[in-house]
């Protein structure tokens, strides 16, 4: 797999949409790395709002400091799932909106990530 290969990312995103177990694995891998979930965590339907604080911090840092290909993955795959799992995005939803909005012209997946935030985010549910 080549870094930045749009076809690979598109294929992975299609798998994520179809496979709930893969969705959970994606959420769990990021959240357990950030110590928001135990490595032995079972798949919940929805996490308590604001639970993914460390994950949110890591994703926001990665959006600022990583290669465009990884940012594309985060925006296409991880962010939509994380915002569904924790609509408050670790209580940093407004920072996520700002970070994603800043990338709309440079990262193709940013528009889809913003749509997911609008659809699933806490502020959209008020």
mmCIF file of N, CA and C in Angstrom:
data_model
loop_
_atom_site.group_PDB
_atom_site.id
_atom_site.type_symbol
_atom_site.label_atom_id
_atom_site.label_comp_id
_atom_site.label_asym_id
_atom_site.label_seq_id
_atom_site.Cartn_x
_atom_site.Cartn_y
_atom_site.Cartn_z
ATOM 1 N N UNK A 1 0.849 -1.174 0.000
ATOM 2 C CA UNK A 1 0.000 0.000 0.000
ATOM 3 C C UNK A 1 0.894 1.237 0.000
ATOM 4 N N UNK A 2 0.578 2.171 -0.848
ATOM 5 C CA UNK A 2 1.324 3.411 -0.930
ATOM 6 C C UNK A 2 0.671 4.477 -0.067
ATOM 7 N N UNK A 3 1.484 5.249 0.624
ATOM 8 C CA UNK A 3 0.948 6.351 1.413
ATOM 9 C C UNK A 3 0.311 7.343 0.456
ATOM 10 N N UNK A 4 -0.923 7.722 0.760
ATOM 11 C CA UNK A 4 -1.620 8.684 -0.069
ATOM 12 C C UNK A 4 -2.399 8.081 -1.223
ATOM 13 N N UNK A 5 -2.453 6.780 -1.312
ATOM 14 C CA UNK A 5 -3.179 6.129 -2.396
ATOM 15 C C UNK A 5 -4.679 6.298 -2.168
ATOM 16 N N UNK A 6 -5.313 7.138 -2.972
ATOM 17 C CA UNK A 6 -6.734 7.457 -2.802
ATOM 18 C C UNK A 6 -7.615 6.231 -2.994
ATOM 19 N N UNK A 7 -7.235 5.316 -3.882
ATOM 20 C CA UNK A 7 -8.043 4.112 -4.094
ATOM 21 C C UNK A 7 -8.056 3.220 -2.855
ATOM 22 N N UNK A 8 -6.933 3.092 -2.195
ATOM 23 C CA UNK A 8 -6.858 2.287 -0.972
ATOM 24 C C UNK A 8 -7.722 2.920 0.112
ATOM 25 N N UNK A 9 -7.622 4.215 0.269
ATOM 26 C CA UNK A 9 -8.425 4.915 1.268
ATOM 27 C C UNK A 9 -9.915 4.788 0.955
ATOM 28 N N UNK A 10 -10.277 4.933 -0.287
ATOM 29 C CA UNK A 10 -11.680 4.800 -0.692
ATOM 30 C C UNK A 10 -12.201 3.391 -0.412
ATOM 31 N N UNK A 11 -11.387 2.391 -0.702
ATOM 32 C CA UNK A 11 -11.773 1.002 -0.441
ATOM 33 C C UNK A 11 -11.942 0.766 1.065
ATOM 34 N N UNK A 12 -11.006 1.267 1.860
ATOM 35 C CA UNK A 12 -11.094 1.101 3.310
ATOM 36 C C UNK A 12 -12.330 1.807 3.853
ATOM 37 N N UNK A 13 -12.613 3.001 3.369
ATOM 38 C CA UNK A 13 -13.800 3.743 3.812
ATOM 39 C C UNK A 13 -15.067 2.961 3.476
ATOM 40 N N UNK A 14 -15.130 2.358 2.308
ATOM 41 C CA UNK A 14 -16.291 1.550 1.922
ATOM 42 C C UNK A 14 -16.448 0.348 2.853
ATOM 43 N N UNK A 15 -15.344 -0.276 3.233
ATOM 44 C CA UNK A 15 -15.401 -1.378 4.195
ATOM 45 C C UNK A 15 -15.919 -0.901 5.548
ATOM 46 N N UNK A 16 -15.454 0.250 5.990
ATOM 47 C CA UNK A 16 -15.908 0.801 7.270
ATOM 48 C C UNK A 16 -17.419 1.023 7.277
ATOM 49 N N UNK A 17 -17.935 1.527 6.187
ATOM 50 C CA UNK A 17 -19.374 1.804 6.103
ATOM 51 C C UNK A 17 -20.182 0.520 6.251
ATOM 52 N N UNK A 18 -19.670 -0.583 5.716
ATOM 53 C CA UNK A 18 -20.411 -1.855 5.706
ATOM 54 C C UNK A 18 -20.200 -2.724 6.936
ATOM 55 N N UNK A 19 -19.112 -2.541 7.648
ATOM 56 C CA UNK A 19 -18.725 -3.481 8.699
ATOM 57 C C UNK A 19 -18.712 -2.846 10.093
ATOM 58 N N UNK A 20 -19.767 -3.047 10.885
ATOM 59 C CA UNK A 20 -19.790 -2.484 12.242
ATOM 60 C C UNK A 20 -18.608 -2.933 13.108
ATOM 61 N N UNK A 21 -18.149 -4.157 12.928
ATOM 62 C CA UNK A 21 -17.017 -4.613 13.742
ATOM 63 C C UNK A 21 -15.739 -3.852 13.375
ATOM 64 N N UNK A 22 -15.581 -3.506 12.131
ATOM 65 C CA UNK A 22 -14.428 -2.712 11.709
ATOM 66 C C UNK A 22 -14.561 -1.269 12.212
ATOM 67 N N UNK A 23 -15.782 -0.759 12.241
ATOM 68 C CA UNK A 23 -16.019 0.576 12.802
ATOM 69 C C UNK A 23 -15.564 0.609 14.258
ATOM 70 N N UNK A 24 -15.993 -0.409 15.012
ATOM 71 C CA UNK A 24 -15.594 -0.453 16.421
ATOM 72 C C UNK A 24 -14.082 -0.590 16.555
ATOM 73 N N UNK A 25 -13.458 -1.407 15.728
ATOM 74 C CA UNK A 25 -12.003 -1.578 15.791
ATOM 75 C C UNK A 25 -11.291 -0.246 15.537
ATOM 76 N N UNK A 26 -11.816 0.526 14.626
ATOM 77 C CA UNK A 26 -11.238 1.842 14.323
ATOM 78 C C UNK A 26 -11.350 2.772 15.538
ATOM 79 N N UNK A 27 -12.539 2.851 16.112
ATOM 80 C CA UNK A 27 -12.750 3.689 17.301
ATOM 81 C C UNK A 27 -11.874 3.196 18.450
ATOM 82 N N UNK A 28 -11.931 1.888 18.695
ATOM 83 C CA UNK A 28 -11.183 1.298 19.806
ATOM 84 C C UNK A 28 -9.679 1.528 19.660
ATOM 85 N N UNK A 29 -9.140 1.363 18.457
ATOM 86 C CA UNK A 29 -7.690 1.504 18.292
ATOM 87 C C UNK A 29 -7.232 2.922 18.621
ATOM 88 N N UNK A 30 -7.961 3.912 18.162
ATOM 89 C CA UNK A 30 -7.589 5.294 18.464
ATOM 90 C C UNK A 30 -7.821 5.626 19.935
ATOM 91 N N UNK A 31 -8.955 5.187 20.478
ATOM 92 C CA UNK A 31 -9.298 5.506 21.870
ATOM 93 C C UNK A 31 -8.431 4.746 22.872
ATOM 94 N N UNK A 32 -8.048 3.524 22.569
ATOM 95 C CA UNK A 32 -7.183 2.798 23.507
ATOM 96 C C UNK A 32 -5.748 3.325 23.436
ATOM 97 N N UNK A 33 -5.297 3.728 22.263
ATOM 98 C CA UNK A 33 -3.975 4.347 22.131
ATOM 99 C C UNK A 33 -3.905 5.626 22.963
ATOM 100 N N UNK A 34 -5.000 6.359 22.993
ATOM 101 C CA UNK A 34 -5.068 7.619 23.742
ATOM 102 C C UNK A 34 -5.469 7.421 25.197
ATOM 103 N N UNK A 35 -5.633 6.167 25.592
ATOM 104 C CA UNK A 35 -5.985 5.788 26.969
ATOM 105 C C UNK A 35 -7.384 6.233 27.400
ATOM 106 N N UNK A 36 -8.268 6.452 26.427
ATOM 107 C CA UNK A 36 -9.666 6.748 26.749
ATOM 108 C C UNK A 36 -10.465 5.474 26.987
ATOM 109 N N UNK A 37 -10.008 4.379 26.416
ATOM 110 C CA UNK A 37 -10.646 3.076 26.599
ATOM 111 C C UNK A 37 -9.588 2.060 26.985
ATOM 112 N N UNK A 38 -10.011 1.083 27.739
ATOM 113 C CA UNK A 38 -9.134 -0.022 28.111
ATOM 114 C C UNK A 38 -8.867 -0.892 26.882
ATOM 115 N N UNK A 39 -7.686 -1.503 26.805
ATOM 116 C CA UNK A 39 -7.436 -2.435 25.710
ATOM 117 C C UNK A 39 -8.448 -3.581 25.658
ATOM 118 N N UNK A 40 -9.104 -3.873 26.787
ATOM 119 C CA UNK A 40 -10.082 -4.964 26.838
ATOM 120 C C UNK A 40 -11.525 -4.465 26.704
ATOM 121 N N UNK A 41 -11.721 -3.226 26.307
ATOM 122 C CA UNK A 41 -13.071 -2.644 26.241
ATOM 123 C C UNK A 41 -13.956 -3.397 25.256
ATOM 124 N N UNK A 42 -15.200 -3.628 25.688
ATOM 125 C CA UNK A 42 -16.199 -4.239 24.808
ATOM 126 C C UNK A 42 -16.852 -3.133 23.983
ATOM 127 N N UNK A 43 -17.448 -3.514 22.891
ATOM 128 C CA UNK A 43 -18.045 -2.538 21.977
ATOM 129 C C UNK A 43 -19.341 -1.956 22.524
ATOM 130 N N UNK A 44 -19.322 -0.685 22.959
ATOM 131 C CA UNK A 44 -20.578 -0.055 23.376
ATOM 132 C C UNK A 44 -21.324 0.488 22.164
ATOM 133 N N UNK A 45 -22.613 0.686 22.323
ATOM 134 C CA UNK A 45 -23.385 1.301 21.255
ATOM 135 C C UNK A 45 -22.996 2.773 21.143
ATOM 136 N N UNK A 46 -22.905 3.449 22.267
ATOM 137 C CA UNK A 46 -22.500 4.862 22.294
ATOM 138 C C UNK A 46 -21.758 5.128 23.599
ATOM 139 N N UNK A 47 -20.683 5.850 23.489
ATOM 140 C CA UNK A 47 -19.896 6.211 24.663
ATOM 141 C C UNK A 47 -20.551 7.388 25.372
ATOM 142 N N UNK A 48 -20.285 7.555 26.667
ATOM 143 C CA UNK A 48 -20.799 8.746 27.353
ATOM 144 C C UNK A 48 -20.265 10.011 26.664
ATOM 145 N N UNK A 49 -21.083 11.046 26.509
ATOM 146 C CA UNK A 49 -20.622 12.273 25.850
ATOM 147 C C UNK A 49 -19.368 12.830 26.519
ATOM 148 N N UNK A 50 -18.407 13.205 25.706
ATOM 149 C CA UNK A 50 -17.166 13.770 26.212
ATOM 150 C C UNK A 50 -16.122 12.757 26.618
ATOM 151 N N UNK A 51 -16.386 11.484 26.435
ATOM 152 C CA UNK A 51 -15.489 10.414 26.904
ATOM 153 C C UNK A 51 -14.138 10.397 26.183
ATOM 154 N N UNK A 52 -14.118 10.771 24.935
ATOM 155 C CA UNK A 52 -12.905 10.614 24.131
ATOM 156 C C UNK A 52 -11.984 11.839 24.201
ATOM 157 N N UNK A 53 -11.690 12.293 25.403
ATOM 158 C CA UNK A 53 -10.868 13.501 25.574
ATOM 159 C C UNK A 53 -9.452 13.330 25.015
ATOM 160 N N UNK A 54 -8.803 12.257 25.404
ATOM 161 C CA UNK A 54 -7.445 12.019 24.916
ATOM 162 C C UNK A 54 -7.405 11.764 23.421
ATOM 163 N N UNK A 55 -8.407 11.063 22.929
ATOM 164 C CA UNK A 55 -8.491 10.784 21.494
ATOM 165 C C UNK A 55 -8.667 12.083 20.724
ATOM 166 N N UNK A 56 -9.549 12.947 21.219
ATOM 167 C CA UNK A 56 -9.766 14.244 20.567
ATOM 168 C C UNK A 56 -8.471 15.051 20.538
ATOM 169 N N UNK A 57 -7.772 15.069 21.657
ATOM 170 C CA UNK A 57 -6.505 15.799 21.726
ATOM 171 C C UNK A 57 -5.502 15.254 20.714
ATOM 172 N N UNK A 58 -5.421 13.925 20.612
ATOM 173 C CA UNK A 58 -4.478 13.309 19.682
ATOM 174 C C UNK A 58 -4.857 13.589 18.230
ATOM 175 N N UNK A 59 -6.136 13.467 17.905
ATOM 176 C CA UNK A 59 -6.581 13.719 16.529
ATOM 177 C C UNK A 59 -6.320 15.176 16.150
ATOM 178 N N UNK A 60 -6.639 16.103 17.040
ATOM 179 C CA UNK A 60 -6.390 17.516 16.748
ATOM 180 C C UNK A 60 -4.897 17.782 16.561
ATOM 181 N N UNK A 61 -4.064 17.174 17.381
ATOM 182 C CA UNK A 61 -2.610 17.328 17.229
ATOM 183 C C UNK A 61 -2.142 16.731 15.905
ATOM 184 N N UNK A 62 -2.684 15.569 15.554
ATOM 185 C CA UNK A 62 -2.302 14.923 14.296
ATOM 186 C C UNK A 62 -2.743 15.739 13.082
ATOM 187 N N UNK A 63 -3.876 16.393 13.180
ATOM 188 C CA UNK A 63 -4.315 17.241 12.069
ATOM 189 C C UNK A 63 -3.371 18.423 11.867
ATOM 190 N N UNK A 64 -2.692 18.832 12.919
ATOM 191 C CA UNK A 64 -1.746 19.943 12.814
ATOM 192 C C UNK A 64 -0.338 19.510 12.432
ATOM 193 N N UNK A 65 0.018 18.263 12.707
ATOM 194 C CA UNK A 65 1.431 17.900 12.619
ATOM 195 C C UNK A 65 1.768 16.749 11.683
ATOM 196 N N UNK A 66 0.794 16.188 11.008
ATOM 197 C CA UNK A 66 1.101 15.008 10.199
ATOM 198 C C UNK A 66 0.971 15.290 8.706
ATOM 199 N N UNK A 67 1.421 14.327 7.941
ATOM 200 C CA UNK A 67 1.386 14.371 6.481
ATOM 201 C C UNK A 67 -0.059 14.447 5.980
ATOM 202 N N UNK A 68 -0.255 15.063 4.843
ATOM 203 C CA UNK A 68 -1.592 15.226 4.261
ATOM 204 C C UNK A 68 -2.304 13.889 4.055
ATOM 205 N N UNK A 69 -1.567 12.835 3.745
ATOM 206 C CA UNK A 69 -2.203 11.524 3.535
ATOM 207 C C UNK A 69 -2.824 11.007 4.835
ATOM 208 N N UNK A 70 -2.146 11.194 5.956
ATOM 209 C CA UNK A 70 -2.711 10.756 7.238
ATOM 210 C C UNK A 70 -3.887 11.641 7.623
ATOM 211 N N UNK A 71 -3.789 12.924 7.346
ATOM 212 C CA UNK A 71 -4.919 13.814 7.601
ATOM 213 C C UNK A 71 -6.133 13.382 6.778
ATOM 214 N N UNK A 72 -5.899 12.981 5.544
ATOM 215 C CA UNK A 72 -6.989 12.505 4.682
ATOM 216 C C UNK A 72 -7.655 11.272 5.300
ATOM 217 N N UNK A 73 -6.846 10.337 5.797
ATOM 218 C CA UNK A 73 -7.397 9.162 6.479
ATOM 219 C C UNK A 73 -8.220 9.584 7.697
ATOM 220 N N UNK A 74 -7.657 10.466 8.532
ATOM 221 C CA UNK A 74 -8.385 10.899 9.729
ATOM 222 C C UNK A 74 -9.733 11.506 9.358
ATOM 223 N N UNK A 75 -9.747 12.364 8.355
ATOM 224 C CA UNK A 75 -10.977 13.061 7.979
ATOM 225 C C UNK A 75 -11.961 12.155 7.252
ATOM 226 N N UNK A 76 -11.467 11.219 6.470
ATOM 227 C CA UNK A 76 -12.360 10.321 5.721
ATOM 228 C C UNK A 76 -12.895 9.184 6.574
ATOM 229 N N UNK A 77 -12.079 8.683 7.477
ATOM 230 C CA UNK A 77 -12.434 7.460 8.209
ATOM 231 C C UNK A 77 -12.630 7.676 9.705
ATOM 232 N N UNK A 78 -11.638 8.211 10.367
ATOM 233 C CA UNK A 78 -11.665 8.272 11.831
ATOM 234 C C UNK A 78 -12.641 9.306 12.377
ATOM 235 N N UNK A 79 -12.574 10.533 11.897
ATOM 236 C CA UNK A 79 -13.412 11.598 12.465
ATOM 237 C C UNK A 79 -14.900 11.280 12.370
ATOM 238 N N UNK A 80 -15.416 10.833 11.219
ATOM 239 C CA UNK A 80 -16.851 10.514 11.185
ATOM 240 C C UNK A 80 -17.257 9.448 12.210
ATOM 241 N N UNK A 81 -16.419 8.447 12.413
ATOM 242 C CA UNK A 81 -16.736 7.409 13.397
ATOM 243 C C UNK A 81 -16.611 7.931 14.825
ATOM 244 N N UNK A 82 -15.583 8.706 15.086
ATOM 245 C CA UNK A 82 -15.384 9.234 16.438
ATOM 246 C C UNK A 82 -16.500 10.188 16.836
ATOM 247 N N UNK A 83 -16.968 11.003 15.913
ATOM 248 C CA UNK A 83 -18.036 11.950 16.236
ATOM 249 C C UNK A 83 -19.368 11.222 16.427
ATOM 250 N N UNK A 84 -19.539 10.084 15.760
ATOM 251 C CA UNK A 84 -20.733 9.269 16.017
ATOM 252 C C UNK A 84 -20.648 8.612 17.388
ATOM 253 N N UNK A 85 -19.460 8.148 17.751
ATOM 254 C CA UNK A 85 -19.277 7.474 19.038
ATOM 255 C C UNK A 85 -19.348 8.457 20.205
ATOM 256 N N UNK A 86 -18.820 9.651 20.018
ATOM 257 C CA UNK A 86 -18.816 10.689 21.058
ATOM 258 C C UNK A 86 -19.184 12.015 20.392
ATOM 259 N N UNK A 87 -20.475 12.344 20.357
ATOM 260 C CA UNK A 87 -20.916 13.563 19.669
ATOM 261 C C UNK A 87 -20.268 14.853 20.179
ATOM 262 N N UNK A 88 -19.721 14.825 21.377
ATOM 263 C CA UNK A 88 -19.027 16.014 21.904
ATOM 264 C C UNK A 88 -17.537 16.001 21.565
ATOM 265 N N UNK A 89 -17.067 14.926 20.959
ATOM 266 C CA UNK A 89 -15.665 14.793 20.569
ATOM 267 C C UNK A 89 -14.744 15.210 21.717
ATOM 268 N N UNK A 90 -14.942 14.529 22.849
ATOM 269 C CA UNK A 90 -14.104 14.813 24.017
ATOM 270 C C UNK A 90 -14.245 16.242 24.510
ATOM 271 N N UNK A 91 -15.419 16.820 24.303
ATOM 272 C CA UNK A 91 -15.709 18.220 24.655
ATOM 273 C C UNK A 91 -14.860 19.214 23.864
ATOM 274 N N UNK A 92 -14.423 18.794 22.672
ATOM 275 C CA UNK A 92 -13.605 19.673 21.820
ATOM 276 C C UNK A 92 -14.188 19.774 20.417
ATOM 277 N N UNK A 93 -15.497 19.637 20.329
ATOM 278 C CA UNK A 93 -16.153 19.672 19.020
ATOM 279 C C UNK A 93 -15.896 20.985 18.276
ATOM 280 N N UNK A 94 -15.938 22.111 18.965
ATOM 281 C CA UNK A 94 -15.732 23.390 18.272
ATOM 282 C C UNK A 94 -14.310 23.492 17.716
ATOM 283 N N UNK A 95 -13.329 22.946 18.428
ATOM 284 C CA UNK A 95 -11.958 22.936 17.914
ATOM 285 C C UNK A 95 -11.843 22.025 16.698
ATOM 286 N N UNK A 96 -12.583 20.921 16.719
ATOM 287 C CA UNK A 96 -12.579 20.026 15.564
ATOM 288 C C UNK A 96 -13.179 20.728 14.353
ATOM 289 N N UNK A 97 -14.295 21.415 14.544
ATOM 290 C CA UNK A 97 -14.927 22.140 13.434
ATOM 291 C C UNK A 97 -13.940 23.142 12.836
ATOM 292 N N UNK A 98 -13.232 23.865 13.683
ATOM 293 C CA UNK A 98 -12.246 24.835 13.198
ATOM 294 C C UNK A 98 -11.132 24.145 12.422
ATOM 295 N N UNK A 99 -10.577 23.075 12.990
ATOM 296 C CA UNK A 99 -9.469 22.361 12.339
ATOM 297 C C UNK A 99 -9.890 21.775 10.996
ATOM 298 N N UNK A 100 -11.080 21.211 10.939
ATOM 299 C CA UNK A 100 -11.556 20.615 9.687
ATOM 300 C C UNK A 100 -11.875 21.712 8.674
ATOM 301 N N UNK A 101 -12.506 22.779 9.115
ATOM 302 C CA UNK A 101 -12.857 23.888 8.215
ATOM 303 C C UNK A 101 -11.616 24.491 7.560
ATOM 304 N N UNK A 102 -10.523 24.540 8.295
ATOM 305 C CA UNK A 102 -9.269 25.082 7.757
ATOM 306 C C UNK A 102 -8.691 24.209 6.645
ATOM 307 N N UNK A 103 -9.169 22.978 6.524
ATOM 308 C CA UNK A 103 -8.620 22.045 5.539
ATOM 309 C C UNK A 103 -9.552 21.783 4.357
ATOM 310 N N UNK A 104 -10.673 22.464 4.301
ATOM 311 C CA UNK A 104 -11.665 22.210 3.247
ATOM 312 C C UNK A 104 -11.069 22.391 1.852
ATOM 313 N N UNK A 105 -10.197 23.359 1.676
ATOM 314 C CA UNK A 105 -9.625 23.610 0.355
ATOM 315 C C UNK A 105 -8.406 22.749 0.043
ATOM 316 N N UNK A 106 -7.815 22.116 1.053
ATOM 317 C CA UNK A 106 -6.580 21.363 0.813
ATOM 318 C C UNK A 106 -6.704 19.852 0.987
ATOM 319 N N UNK A 107 -7.677 19.389 1.748
ATOM 320 C CA UNK A 107 -7.846 17.955 2.001
ATOM 321 C C UNK A 107 -9.242 17.562 1.512
ATOM 322 N N UNK A 108 -9.336 16.737 0.478
ATOM 323 C CA UNK A 108 -10.646 16.404 -0.092
ATOM 324 C C UNK A 108 -11.668 15.859 0.906
ATOM 325 N N UNK A 109 -11.248 15.092 1.883
ATOM 326 C CA UNK A 109 -12.193 14.472 2.821
ATOM 327 C C UNK A 109 -12.732 15.443 3.868
ATOM 328 N N UNK A 110 -12.225 16.659 3.909
ATOM 329 C CA UNK A 110 -12.666 17.611 4.937
ATOM 330 C C UNK A 110 -14.155 17.928 4.817
ATOM 331 N N UNK A 111 -14.672 18.030 3.609
ATOM 332 C CA UNK A 111 -16.108 18.327 3.434
ATOM 333 C C UNK A 111 -16.972 17.210 4.009
ATOM 334 N N UNK A 112 -16.583 15.969 3.768
ATOM 335 C CA UNK A 112 -17.344 14.835 4.316
ATOM 336 C C UNK A 112 -17.245 14.809 5.838
ATOM 337 N N UNK A 113 -16.085 15.148 6.373
ATOM 338 C CA UNK A 113 -15.931 15.188 7.828
ATOM 339 C C UNK A 113 -16.824 16.272 8.429
ATOM 340 N N UNK A 114 -16.890 17.432 7.788
ATOM 341 C CA UNK A 114 -17.776 18.493 8.277
ATOM 342 C C UNK A 114 -19.234 18.054 8.230
ATOM 343 N N UNK A 115 -19.608 17.345 7.176
ATOM 344 C CA UNK A 115 -20.985 16.841 7.081
ATOM 345 C C UNK A 115 -21.283 15.875 8.224
ATOM 346 N N UNK A 116 -20.330 15.015 8.561
ATOM 347 C CA UNK A 116 -20.521 14.077 9.676
ATOM 348 C C UNK A 116 -20.637 14.829 10.999
ATOM 349 N N UNK A 117 -19.833 15.861 11.168
ATOM 350 C CA UNK A 117 -19.903 16.656 12.401
ATOM 351 C C UNK A 117 -21.269 17.321 12.504
ATOM 352 N N UNK A 118 -21.749 17.874 11.397
ATOM 353 C CA UNK A 118 -23.071 18.515 11.412
ATOM 354 C C UNK A 118 -24.172 17.501 11.699
ATOM 355 N N UNK A 119 -24.013 16.313 11.166
ATOM 356 C CA UNK A 119 -25.056 15.293 11.331
ATOM 357 C C UNK A 119 -25.060 14.674 12.723
ATOM 358 N N UNK A 120 -23.887 14.337 13.231
ATOM 359 C CA UNK A 120 -23.799 13.565 14.472
ATOM 360 C C UNK A 120 -23.327 14.361 15.679
ATOM 361 N N UNK A 121 -22.757 15.521 15.464
ATOM 362 C CA UNK A 121 -22.182 16.285 16.560
ATOM 363 C C UNK A 121 -23.218 16.776 17.554
ATOM 364 N N UNK A 122 -22.765 17.014 18.753
ATOM 365 C CA UNK A 122 -23.637 17.437 19.849
ATOM 366 C C UNK A 122 -24.366 18.738 19.518
ATOM 367 N N UNK A 123 -23.665 19.707 18.994
ATOM 368 C CA UNK A 123 -24.274 21.012 18.717
ATOM 369 C C UNK A 123 -25.426 20.897 17.732
ATOM 370 N N UNK A 124 -25.362 19.942 16.834
ATOM 371 C CA UNK A 124 -26.443 19.777 15.855
ATOM 372 C C UNK A 124 -27.672 19.121 16.469
ATOM 373 N N UNK A 125 -27.552 18.569 17.671
ATOM 374 C CA UNK A 125 -28.669 17.865 18.305
ATOM 375 C C UNK A 125 -29.473 18.767 19.236
ATOM 376 N N UNK A 126 -29.046 20.003 19.428
ATOM 377 C CA UNK A 126 -29.771 20.897 20.339
ATOM 378 C C UNK A 126 -31.021 21.418 19.715
#
